[in-house]
Coordinates of C-alpha atoms and ligand atoms in Angstrom, one line a residue:
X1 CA 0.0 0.0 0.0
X2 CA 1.7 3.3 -1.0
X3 CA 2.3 5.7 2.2
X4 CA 0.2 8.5 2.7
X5 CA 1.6 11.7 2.3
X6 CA 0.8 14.3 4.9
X7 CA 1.3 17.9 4.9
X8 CA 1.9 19.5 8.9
X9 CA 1.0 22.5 9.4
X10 CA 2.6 23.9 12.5
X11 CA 1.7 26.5 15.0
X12 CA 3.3 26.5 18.2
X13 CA 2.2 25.3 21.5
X14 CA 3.8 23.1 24.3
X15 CA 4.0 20.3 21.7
X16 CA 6.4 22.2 20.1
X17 CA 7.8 24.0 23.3
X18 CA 10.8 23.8 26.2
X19 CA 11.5 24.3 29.1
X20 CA 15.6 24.0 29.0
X21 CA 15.1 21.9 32.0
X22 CA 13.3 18.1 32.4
X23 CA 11.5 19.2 35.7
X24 CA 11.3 22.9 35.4
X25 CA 7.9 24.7 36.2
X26 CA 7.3 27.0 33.6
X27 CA 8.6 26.8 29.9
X28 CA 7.7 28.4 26.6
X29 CA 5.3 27.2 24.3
X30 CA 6.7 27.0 20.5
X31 CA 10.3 27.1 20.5
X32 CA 11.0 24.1 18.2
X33 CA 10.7 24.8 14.1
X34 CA 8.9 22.4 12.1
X35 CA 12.4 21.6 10.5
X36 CA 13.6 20.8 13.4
X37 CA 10.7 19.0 14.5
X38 CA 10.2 16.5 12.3
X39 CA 13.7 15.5 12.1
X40 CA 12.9 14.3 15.5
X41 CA 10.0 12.5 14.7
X42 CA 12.1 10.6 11.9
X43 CA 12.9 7.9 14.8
X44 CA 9.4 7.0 15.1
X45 CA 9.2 5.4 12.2
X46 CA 5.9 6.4 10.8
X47 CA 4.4 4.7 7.8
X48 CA 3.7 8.4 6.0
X49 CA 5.8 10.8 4.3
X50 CA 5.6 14.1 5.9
X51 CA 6.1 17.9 4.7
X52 CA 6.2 20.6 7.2
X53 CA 5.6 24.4 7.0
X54 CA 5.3 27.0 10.1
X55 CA 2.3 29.0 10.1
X56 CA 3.3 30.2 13.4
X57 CA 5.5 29.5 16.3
X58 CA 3.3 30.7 19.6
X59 CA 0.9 29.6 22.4
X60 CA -2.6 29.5 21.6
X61 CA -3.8 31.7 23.5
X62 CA -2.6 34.2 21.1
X63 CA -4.2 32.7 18.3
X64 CA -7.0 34.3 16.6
X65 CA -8.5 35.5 12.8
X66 CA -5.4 36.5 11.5
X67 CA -4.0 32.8 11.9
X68 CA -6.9 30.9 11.7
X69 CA -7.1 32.7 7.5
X70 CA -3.5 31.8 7.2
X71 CA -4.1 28.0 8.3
X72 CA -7.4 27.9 6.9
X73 CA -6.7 29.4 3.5
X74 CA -3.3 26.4 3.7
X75 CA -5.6 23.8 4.5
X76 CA -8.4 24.4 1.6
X77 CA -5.6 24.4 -1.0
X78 CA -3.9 21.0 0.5
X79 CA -7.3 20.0 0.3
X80 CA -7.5 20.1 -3.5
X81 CA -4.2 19.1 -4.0
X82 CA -3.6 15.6 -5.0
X83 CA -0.4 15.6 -3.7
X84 CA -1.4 15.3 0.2
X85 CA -3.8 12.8 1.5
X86 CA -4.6 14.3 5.1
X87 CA -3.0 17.0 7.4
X88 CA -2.0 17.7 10.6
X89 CA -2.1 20.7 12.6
X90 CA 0.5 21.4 15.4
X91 CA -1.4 23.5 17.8
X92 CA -1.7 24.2 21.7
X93 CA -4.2 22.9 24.1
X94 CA -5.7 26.1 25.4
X95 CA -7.3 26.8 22.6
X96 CA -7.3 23.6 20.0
X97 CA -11.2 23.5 20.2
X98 CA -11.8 26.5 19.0
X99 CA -9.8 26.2 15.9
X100 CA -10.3 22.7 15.5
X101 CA -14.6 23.8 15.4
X102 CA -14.0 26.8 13.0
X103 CA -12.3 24.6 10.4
X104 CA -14.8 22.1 10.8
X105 CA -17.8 24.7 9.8
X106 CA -15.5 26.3 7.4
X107 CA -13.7 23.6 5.5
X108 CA -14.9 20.9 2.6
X109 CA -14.4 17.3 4.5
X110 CA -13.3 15.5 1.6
X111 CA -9.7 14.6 3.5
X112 CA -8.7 14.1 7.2
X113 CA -8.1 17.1 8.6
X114 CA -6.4 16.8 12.1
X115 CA -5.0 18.5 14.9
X116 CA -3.1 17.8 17.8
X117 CA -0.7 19.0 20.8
X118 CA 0.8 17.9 23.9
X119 CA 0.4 18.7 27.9
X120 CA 4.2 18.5 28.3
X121 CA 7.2 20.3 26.7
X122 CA 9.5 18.6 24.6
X123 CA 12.4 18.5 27.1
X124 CA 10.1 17.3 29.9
X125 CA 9.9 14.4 31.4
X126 CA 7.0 12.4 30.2
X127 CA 6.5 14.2 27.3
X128 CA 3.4 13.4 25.5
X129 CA 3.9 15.5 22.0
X130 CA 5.4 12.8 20.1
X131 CA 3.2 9.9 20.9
X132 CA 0.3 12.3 20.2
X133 CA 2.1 13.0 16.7
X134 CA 2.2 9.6 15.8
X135 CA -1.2 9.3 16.7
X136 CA -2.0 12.2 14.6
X137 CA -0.3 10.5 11.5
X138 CA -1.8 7.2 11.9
X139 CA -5.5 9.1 11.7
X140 CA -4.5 11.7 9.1
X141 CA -2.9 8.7 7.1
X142 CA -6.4 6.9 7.2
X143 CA -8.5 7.2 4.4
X144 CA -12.1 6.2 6.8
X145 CA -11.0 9.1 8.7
X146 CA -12.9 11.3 6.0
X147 CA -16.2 12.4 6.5
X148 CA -15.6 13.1 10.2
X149 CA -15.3 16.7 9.9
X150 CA -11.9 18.2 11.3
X151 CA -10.7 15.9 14.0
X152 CA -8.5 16.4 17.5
X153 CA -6.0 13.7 18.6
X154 CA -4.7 13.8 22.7
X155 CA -3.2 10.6 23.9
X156 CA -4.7 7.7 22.2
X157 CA -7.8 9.5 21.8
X158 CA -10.0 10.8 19.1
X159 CA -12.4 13.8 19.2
X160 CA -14.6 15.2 16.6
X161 CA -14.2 19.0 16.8
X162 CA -17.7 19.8 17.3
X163 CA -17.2 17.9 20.9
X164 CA -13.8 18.3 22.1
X165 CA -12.9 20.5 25.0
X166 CA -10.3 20.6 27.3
X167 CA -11.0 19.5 30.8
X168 CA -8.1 19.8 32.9
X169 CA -4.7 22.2 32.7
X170 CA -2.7 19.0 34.0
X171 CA -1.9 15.6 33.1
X172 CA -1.0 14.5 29.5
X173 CA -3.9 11.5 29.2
X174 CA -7.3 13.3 30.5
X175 CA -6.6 16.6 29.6
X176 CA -9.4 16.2 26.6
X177 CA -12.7 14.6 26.4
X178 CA -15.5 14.7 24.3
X179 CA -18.9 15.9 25.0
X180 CA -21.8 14.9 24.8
X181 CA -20.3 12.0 22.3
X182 CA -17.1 11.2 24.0
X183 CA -14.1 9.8 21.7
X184 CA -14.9 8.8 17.8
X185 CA -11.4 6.3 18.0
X186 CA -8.9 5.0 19.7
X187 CA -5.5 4.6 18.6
X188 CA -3.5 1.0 19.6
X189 CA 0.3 0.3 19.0
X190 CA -1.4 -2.2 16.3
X191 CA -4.9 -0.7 15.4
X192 CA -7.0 2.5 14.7
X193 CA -10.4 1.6 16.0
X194 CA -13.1 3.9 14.7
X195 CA -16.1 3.9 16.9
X196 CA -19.1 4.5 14.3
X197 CA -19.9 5.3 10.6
X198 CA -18.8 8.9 9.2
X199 CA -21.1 11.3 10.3
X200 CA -21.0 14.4 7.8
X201 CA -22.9 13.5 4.6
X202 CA -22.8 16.7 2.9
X203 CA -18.7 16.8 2.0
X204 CA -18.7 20.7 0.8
X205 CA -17.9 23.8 3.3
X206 CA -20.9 24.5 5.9
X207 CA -20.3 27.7 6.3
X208 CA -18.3 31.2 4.7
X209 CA -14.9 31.4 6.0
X210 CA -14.4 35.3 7.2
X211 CA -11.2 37.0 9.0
X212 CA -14.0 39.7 10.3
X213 CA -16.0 38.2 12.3
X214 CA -19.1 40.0 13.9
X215 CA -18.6 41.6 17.7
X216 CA -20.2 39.0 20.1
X217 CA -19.2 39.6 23.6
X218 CA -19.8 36.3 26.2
X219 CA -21.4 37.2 29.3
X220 CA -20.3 35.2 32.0
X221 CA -22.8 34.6 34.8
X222 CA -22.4 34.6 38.7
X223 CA -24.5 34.8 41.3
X224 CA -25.3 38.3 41.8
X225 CA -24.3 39.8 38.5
X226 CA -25.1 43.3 37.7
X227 CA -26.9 43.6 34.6
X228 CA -24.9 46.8 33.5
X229 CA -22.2 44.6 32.6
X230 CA -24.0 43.5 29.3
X231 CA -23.8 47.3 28.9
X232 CA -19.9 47.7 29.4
X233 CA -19.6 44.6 27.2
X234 CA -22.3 45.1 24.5
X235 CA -20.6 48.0 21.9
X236 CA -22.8 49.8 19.3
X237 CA -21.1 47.0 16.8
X238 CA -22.5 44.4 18.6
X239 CA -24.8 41.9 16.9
X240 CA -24.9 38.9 19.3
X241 CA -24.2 37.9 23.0
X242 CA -23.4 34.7 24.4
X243 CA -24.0 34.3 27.6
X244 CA -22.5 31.5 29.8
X245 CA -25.1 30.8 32.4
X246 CA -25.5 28.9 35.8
X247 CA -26.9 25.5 35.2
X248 CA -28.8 25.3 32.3
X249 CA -28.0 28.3 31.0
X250 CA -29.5 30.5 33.9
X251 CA -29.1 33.7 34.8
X252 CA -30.7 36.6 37.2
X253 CA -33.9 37.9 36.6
X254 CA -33.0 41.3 36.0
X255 CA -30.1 40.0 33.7
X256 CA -32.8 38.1 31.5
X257 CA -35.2 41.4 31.2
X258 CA -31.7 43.4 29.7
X259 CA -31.0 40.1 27.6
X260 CA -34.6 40.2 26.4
X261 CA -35.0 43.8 25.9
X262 CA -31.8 43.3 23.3
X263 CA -33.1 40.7 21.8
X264 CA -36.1 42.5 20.7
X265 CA -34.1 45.0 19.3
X266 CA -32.4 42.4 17.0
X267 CA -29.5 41.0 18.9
X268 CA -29.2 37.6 18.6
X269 CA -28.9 36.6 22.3
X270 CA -27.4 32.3 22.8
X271 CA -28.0 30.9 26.2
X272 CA -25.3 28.1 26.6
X273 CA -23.7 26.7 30.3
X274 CA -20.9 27.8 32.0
X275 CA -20.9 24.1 33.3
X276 CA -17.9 22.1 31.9
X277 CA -20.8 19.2 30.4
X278 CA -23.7 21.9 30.4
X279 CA -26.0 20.6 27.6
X280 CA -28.8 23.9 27.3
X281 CA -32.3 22.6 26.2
X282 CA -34.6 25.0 25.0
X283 CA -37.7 26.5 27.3
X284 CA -41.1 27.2 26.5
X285 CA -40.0 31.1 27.9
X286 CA -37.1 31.4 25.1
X287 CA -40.2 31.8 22.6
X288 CA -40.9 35.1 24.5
X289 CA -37.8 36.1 25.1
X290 CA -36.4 35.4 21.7
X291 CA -33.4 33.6 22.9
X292 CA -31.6 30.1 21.2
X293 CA -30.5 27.3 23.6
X294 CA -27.0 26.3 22.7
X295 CA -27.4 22.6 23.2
X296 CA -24.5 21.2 24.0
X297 CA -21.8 23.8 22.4
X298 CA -19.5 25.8 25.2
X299 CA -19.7 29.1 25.1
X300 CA -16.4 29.6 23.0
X301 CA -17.9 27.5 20.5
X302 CA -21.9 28.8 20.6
X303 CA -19.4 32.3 20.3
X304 CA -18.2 30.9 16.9
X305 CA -20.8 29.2 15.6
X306 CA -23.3 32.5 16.1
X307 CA -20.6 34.8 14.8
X308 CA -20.3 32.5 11.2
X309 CA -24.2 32.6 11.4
X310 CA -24.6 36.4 11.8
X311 CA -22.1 37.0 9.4
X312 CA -23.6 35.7 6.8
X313 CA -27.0 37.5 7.4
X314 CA -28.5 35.0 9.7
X315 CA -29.9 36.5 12.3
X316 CA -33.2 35.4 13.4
X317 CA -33.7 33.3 16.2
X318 CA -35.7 30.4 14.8
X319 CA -33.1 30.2 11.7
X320 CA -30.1 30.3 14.4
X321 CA -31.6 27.9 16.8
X322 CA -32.0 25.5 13.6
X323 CA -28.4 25.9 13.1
X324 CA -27.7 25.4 16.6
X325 CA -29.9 22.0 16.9
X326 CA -27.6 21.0 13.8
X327 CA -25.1 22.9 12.6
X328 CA -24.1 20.6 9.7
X329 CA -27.5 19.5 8.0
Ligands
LIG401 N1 -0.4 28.3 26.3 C1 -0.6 27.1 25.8 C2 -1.0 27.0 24.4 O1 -0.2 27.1 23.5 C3 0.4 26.1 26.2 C4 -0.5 25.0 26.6 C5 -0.5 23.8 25.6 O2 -0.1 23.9 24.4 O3 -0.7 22.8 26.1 O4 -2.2 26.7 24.2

């Protein structure tokens, strides 16, 4: 069988970072160039042949529209081009779910698309980034890993992007999960188990790619918040809010009457959870307050998902809330 060929795309994070010291605390997030990279991952021995480039060489936390058109617009043309058959995306943890879910409602699925990082730095003991990279290969090297929309490999684990989050700031095998669907495979030393059939039937782009996305502010809620914080956050720009509620998407009375009064004004207002598994069902009383239950998207990703939405013209609530309930149909 000829070996898939596999273009990385790298931008920074622990998996490519050091700490000039096995045990030190702290360390910087992307020190080590692609180059440099995968010459160390030549040892592994992985059945692909891989081509690197550096789209960036930061922590995550730092990434944002300016990269995410620079990877995206490098991923749709390896897309098309015959002479890769998946790719991998080098990325940190903090924020790996957000890209991972704008590529996914962004990109055509035609080709495994996958991205992965690490929990440890390179010069750490225990560290997790090449394992994870070999992992990443194997599923960007398999051709039934199509139709899964983009993908996130941690550990042995697989996550489709529209469920992954990160769970915990420690530990290099539970630092991911998937919610509500959990992992989609698992990698062995001998297998790549997929758990299911391929889930996205329509193979073209879901939604417009944009650098400039619409202002949506996230409202975090707390027991006790002032309502004239939507105020200090909402700008004459903005078009949405998402707001993270208690439980199932709660928030204070007086809170809701200032969400509502926006709403009726034409902002589109999401309710998600600022629970870690918070799945947001929607209320008979959303009908009068013309809010959309976010289901079982985060916050950061209801953000993302409403900001595609609103920018391309999509702004009333039953037509989000449709898109919500399934983004991809
Ligand atoms: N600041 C982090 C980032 O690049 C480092 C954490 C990580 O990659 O695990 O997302």
């Amino acid at each position: 069988m000829a070996r898939p060929r596999i273009l990385v795309l790298a931008t920074g994070g622990t998996i490519a970072g050091m700490a000039g010291s096995a045990t030190r605390h702290d360390y910087r997030p992307g020190q080590i160039g692609i180059e440099d990279y995968l010459a160390r991952a030549e040892d592994l021995g992985l059945q692909a042949d891989l081509d690197g480039r550096q789209i960036a060489n930061i922590g995550s936390e730092d990434i944002g529209p300016a990269i995410w058109r620079v990877l995206h617009a490098q991923i749709a043309a390896a897309l098309t081009d015959g002479a890769y058959d998946g790719i991998v995306v080098t990325h940190g943890t903090d924020t790996a779910e957000e890209t991972a879910f704008l590529l996914d409602l962004t990109l055509a699925t035609g080709k495994p698309v996958v991205l992965v990082g690490a929990m440890r730095p390179a010069d750490a003991v225990g560290y997790d980034g090449l394992r994870n990279f070999a992992n990443a290969v194997r599923v960007a090297g398999d051709g039934r890993a199509a139709g899964r929309g983009v993908l996130v490999v941690m550990g042995d684990r697989v996550f489709a992007a529209r469920d992954v989050r990160k769970v915990r700031t420690r530990g290099s095998d539970d630092a991911f999960r998937g919610f509500p669907r959990g992992s989609v495979a698992l990698v062995t030393p001998s297998a790549l188990e997929w758990f299911g059939a391929p889930w996205r039937e329509k193979s073209g782009a879901r939604y417009t790619f944009s650098e400039h996305l619409p202002d949506v502010p996230i409202v975090y809620v707390n027991a006790g918040l002032d309502p004239d914080l939507i105020g200090r956050l909402a700008g004459p720009n903005t078009l949405g809010i998402v707001v993270a509620g208690v439980g199932e998407g709660n928030m204070p009375e007086s809170v809701r009457v200032r969400l509502a009064q926006l709403a009726s004004q034409g902002i589109a207002i999401v309710r998600a959870s600022r629970v870690d598994e918070g799945l947001v069902d929607r209320e008979p009383d959303d009908d009068t307050n013309r809010f959309v239950a976010a289901r079982a998207f985060n916050p950061q990703k209801a953000r993302l998902l409403l900001q595609l939405l609103l920018a391309e013209g999509i702004a009333d609530p039953a037509a989000i809330q449709a898109a919500f309930d399934d983004p991809y149909a």
